[in-house]
Amino acid sequence: MPKVLVSDPIDQVGIDILSQVATVDVKTTLSPEELLQVLPEYDAIMIRSGTKLTKEAVEAGKNLKIIGRAGVGVDNVDVPTATRMGIVVVNSPEGNTIAAAEHTLAMMMSLSRFIPAANASLKGGKWDRKSFTGVEVYKKTLGILGLGKIGSHVATVAKSLGMRILAYDPFLTAERAEKLGVHLVELEILLREADYITLHLPKTKETAHLINADRIAIMKDGVRIINCARGGIIDEVAIAEAIKSGKVGGIALDVFENEPLEADSGLRELGANVILTPHLGASTEEAQTNVAVDVAEQIRDVLLGLPARSAVNIPGLRPDVWQKLKPYLQLAEMLGNLVGQLAGGRVDTLNVKLQGEIANSESQPIVVAALKGLLSPALRERVNFVNASIEAKERGIHVTETRDPSVEDYSGSIHLTAHGSQGEQSVTGALLGKSEIRITSINEFPINVAPTHYMLLTLHRDMPGIIGRIGSLLGNFNVNIASMQVGRRMVRGEAVMVLNIDDPLPSGLLDEIVHIQGVTDAFVVKL
Ligand SMILES: NC(=O)C1=CN([C@@H]2O[C@H](COP(=O)(O)OP(=O)(O)OC[C@H]3O[C@@H](n4cnc5c(N)ncnc54)[C@H](O)[C@@H]3O)[C@@H](O)[C@H]2O)C=CC1
Ligand SMILES: O=C(O)CCC(=O)C(=O)O
């Protein structure tokens, strides 16, 4: 049984799903050092925001096949390192959208009416009504930075509260904003006009300290700011100063530059207009069930050899698309392996041509499968669907894609051409029925061969006796031939022969075959 480590608190429903296929260890109090020590034992790890999978930690996970983040943000995972190591990283893009949006709205209302401070005052024995006169959100302007899933839900609810909504999101189309009834504006306009500003962006190089002293300076006096996205998007020093000076009327933070927030953080000292929650945006029963199921199912599937539906470092495929493409992925991988072996030396260009019924299919998974096959003789199990593109890029392999729906010899076929240090080689393959793989051409010579583990290929002149001589030579070395095919374009012209052989070719035999008169080249292929 594979082993899964659950290193943050996860809903039991997720553990139950993982237990169907794996031994599950729940260890939610590991120190970073302990995590490094235990990681090599595991095939998968499931985390929330508590566990930091740094470069060092990911590299320690030598047997990891998948990292499951039960939530949205994967900024606590070194995704590039995982990708290089061929580890799938999955998240739950929608499981906690509503929870985070509702937490944001609760923060906005709490800021407007001082609910946390009024509650603390009353419980502290006072009946103070004067200190807590609030403001209404009705007819106020809400500026949303990042109009993705959470930002959009906040916009929808805030509109129904009678707010005017401005949004800044350079990656969003005007049509989408219009549909939501939101005015898409430049950042500066939003900052100048908003009474409330709420952040719903990922933390990236571009968004780090997006809210800083200079930008705070152009905001309306008394603006209220909410951050339920990621710590570090707001400069905490600058915002604390702006609260103290009265420039900013209130802040509500669920996320912090360092989590857990330091015990002596100056933010804890600020007054009734500062609300802090310990990263609770996703902490609802519903969201925790959603993300646990979503991510545990993906870990289970990947451990069973199935694709993940929301991988952040490989293209996700819907199950129905996966079912249709699966045999073609196997075909592409076999052809990539074959053309790579024929090319022999370094390949610098691979052209992937999709023909017939798959000409209009999503090409990326097929290209990745072909690259995996191409690189597997060199990299063996170190190359997989996650890292094949990166490995190819690092080796300077340029990939081109073409499509030809008019090729109708087979319902769908894949043609690969590899160009490299030893010239150009090409192969075509197709499916017989739904899933039986056939090699249908080699270097444009038509054949129809079922690939086997060991094959001998010759390029030779089509002339009497040559096949017999090759056959006798193999017989002399006790190599059994399972089947044989010759492809030629014209009688007594150039031809290709493919022999499916039961045994590996003894060393030295290939040299003897190449020296037979009429043979121009010969290759041993191991698939
Ligand atoms: N506090 C919590 O517990 C939770 C926090 N989150 C965080 O909330 C944030 C938003 O999550 P979702 O809405 O699910 O993500 P999303 O991917 O649906 O939306 C993010 C939006 O930000 C936009 N964006 C990216 N870079 C930008 C930039 N430089 N300037 C302006 N807009 C930019 C994108 O175009 C996208 O529309 C993420 O940081 C996520 O990690 C999510 C769930 C719970
Ligand atoms: O796991 C959590 O509770 C935090 C959720 C979160 O921040 C996210 O999904 O991005």
PDB file of C-alpha atoms in Angstrom, residues 13 78 97 126 146 167 187 209 252-253 260 326 331 361 374 398 414 454 457 501 504 506-507:
ATOM      1  CA  VAL A  13     -13.996  12.531   5.194  1.00  0.00           C
ATOM      2  CA  ASP A  78       7.762  25.163  -3.938  1.00  0.00           C
ATOM      3  CA  THR A  97     -14.638  30.179  -2.292  1.00  0.00           C
ATOM      4  CA  LYS A 126     -19.271  47.756  30.367  1.00  0.00           C
ATOM      5  CA  GLY A 146      -8.563  40.594  -7.931  1.00  0.00           C
ATOM      6  CA  ALA A 167     -12.538  46.303  -9.483  1.00  0.00           C
ATOM      7  CA  LEU A 187      -5.574  50.596  -9.750  1.00  0.00           C
ATOM      8  CA  HIS A 209       3.494  44.926  -0.912  1.00  0.00           C
ATOM      9  CA  ALA A 252      -9.361  43.646   8.969  1.00  0.00           C
ATOM     10  CA  LEU A 253      -6.671  41.057   8.387  1.00  0.00           C
ATOM     11  CA  PRO A 260       1.366  32.369  12.977  1.00  0.00           C
ATOM     12  CA  LYS A 326      -5.822   7.775 -22.912  1.00  0.00           C
ATOM     13  CA  LEU A 331       0.438   5.737 -28.563  1.00  0.00           C
ATOM     14  CA  SER A 361      -8.201  17.391 -29.872  1.00  0.00           C
ATOM     15  CA  LEU A 374      11.337  10.611 -26.292  1.00  0.00           C
ATOM     16  CA  HIS A 398      12.016  22.682 -29.642  1.00  0.00           C
ATOM     17  CA  ILE A 414      -0.027  10.610 -34.659  1.00  0.00           C
ATOM     18  CA  TYR A 454      12.412  -5.844 -28.700  1.00  0.00           C
ATOM     19  CA  LEU A 457      14.589  -2.280 -37.870  1.00  0.00           C
ATOM     20  CA  ILE A 501      12.154 -10.410 -31.863  1.00  0.00           C
ATOM     21  CA  PRO A 504      17.646  -8.897 -27.079  1.00  0.00           C
ATOM     22  CA  PRO A 506      23.598 -10.088 -28.863  1.00  0.00           C
ATOM     23  CA  SER A 507      26.339  -7.477 -28.966  1.00  0.00           C
TER      24      SER A 507
END
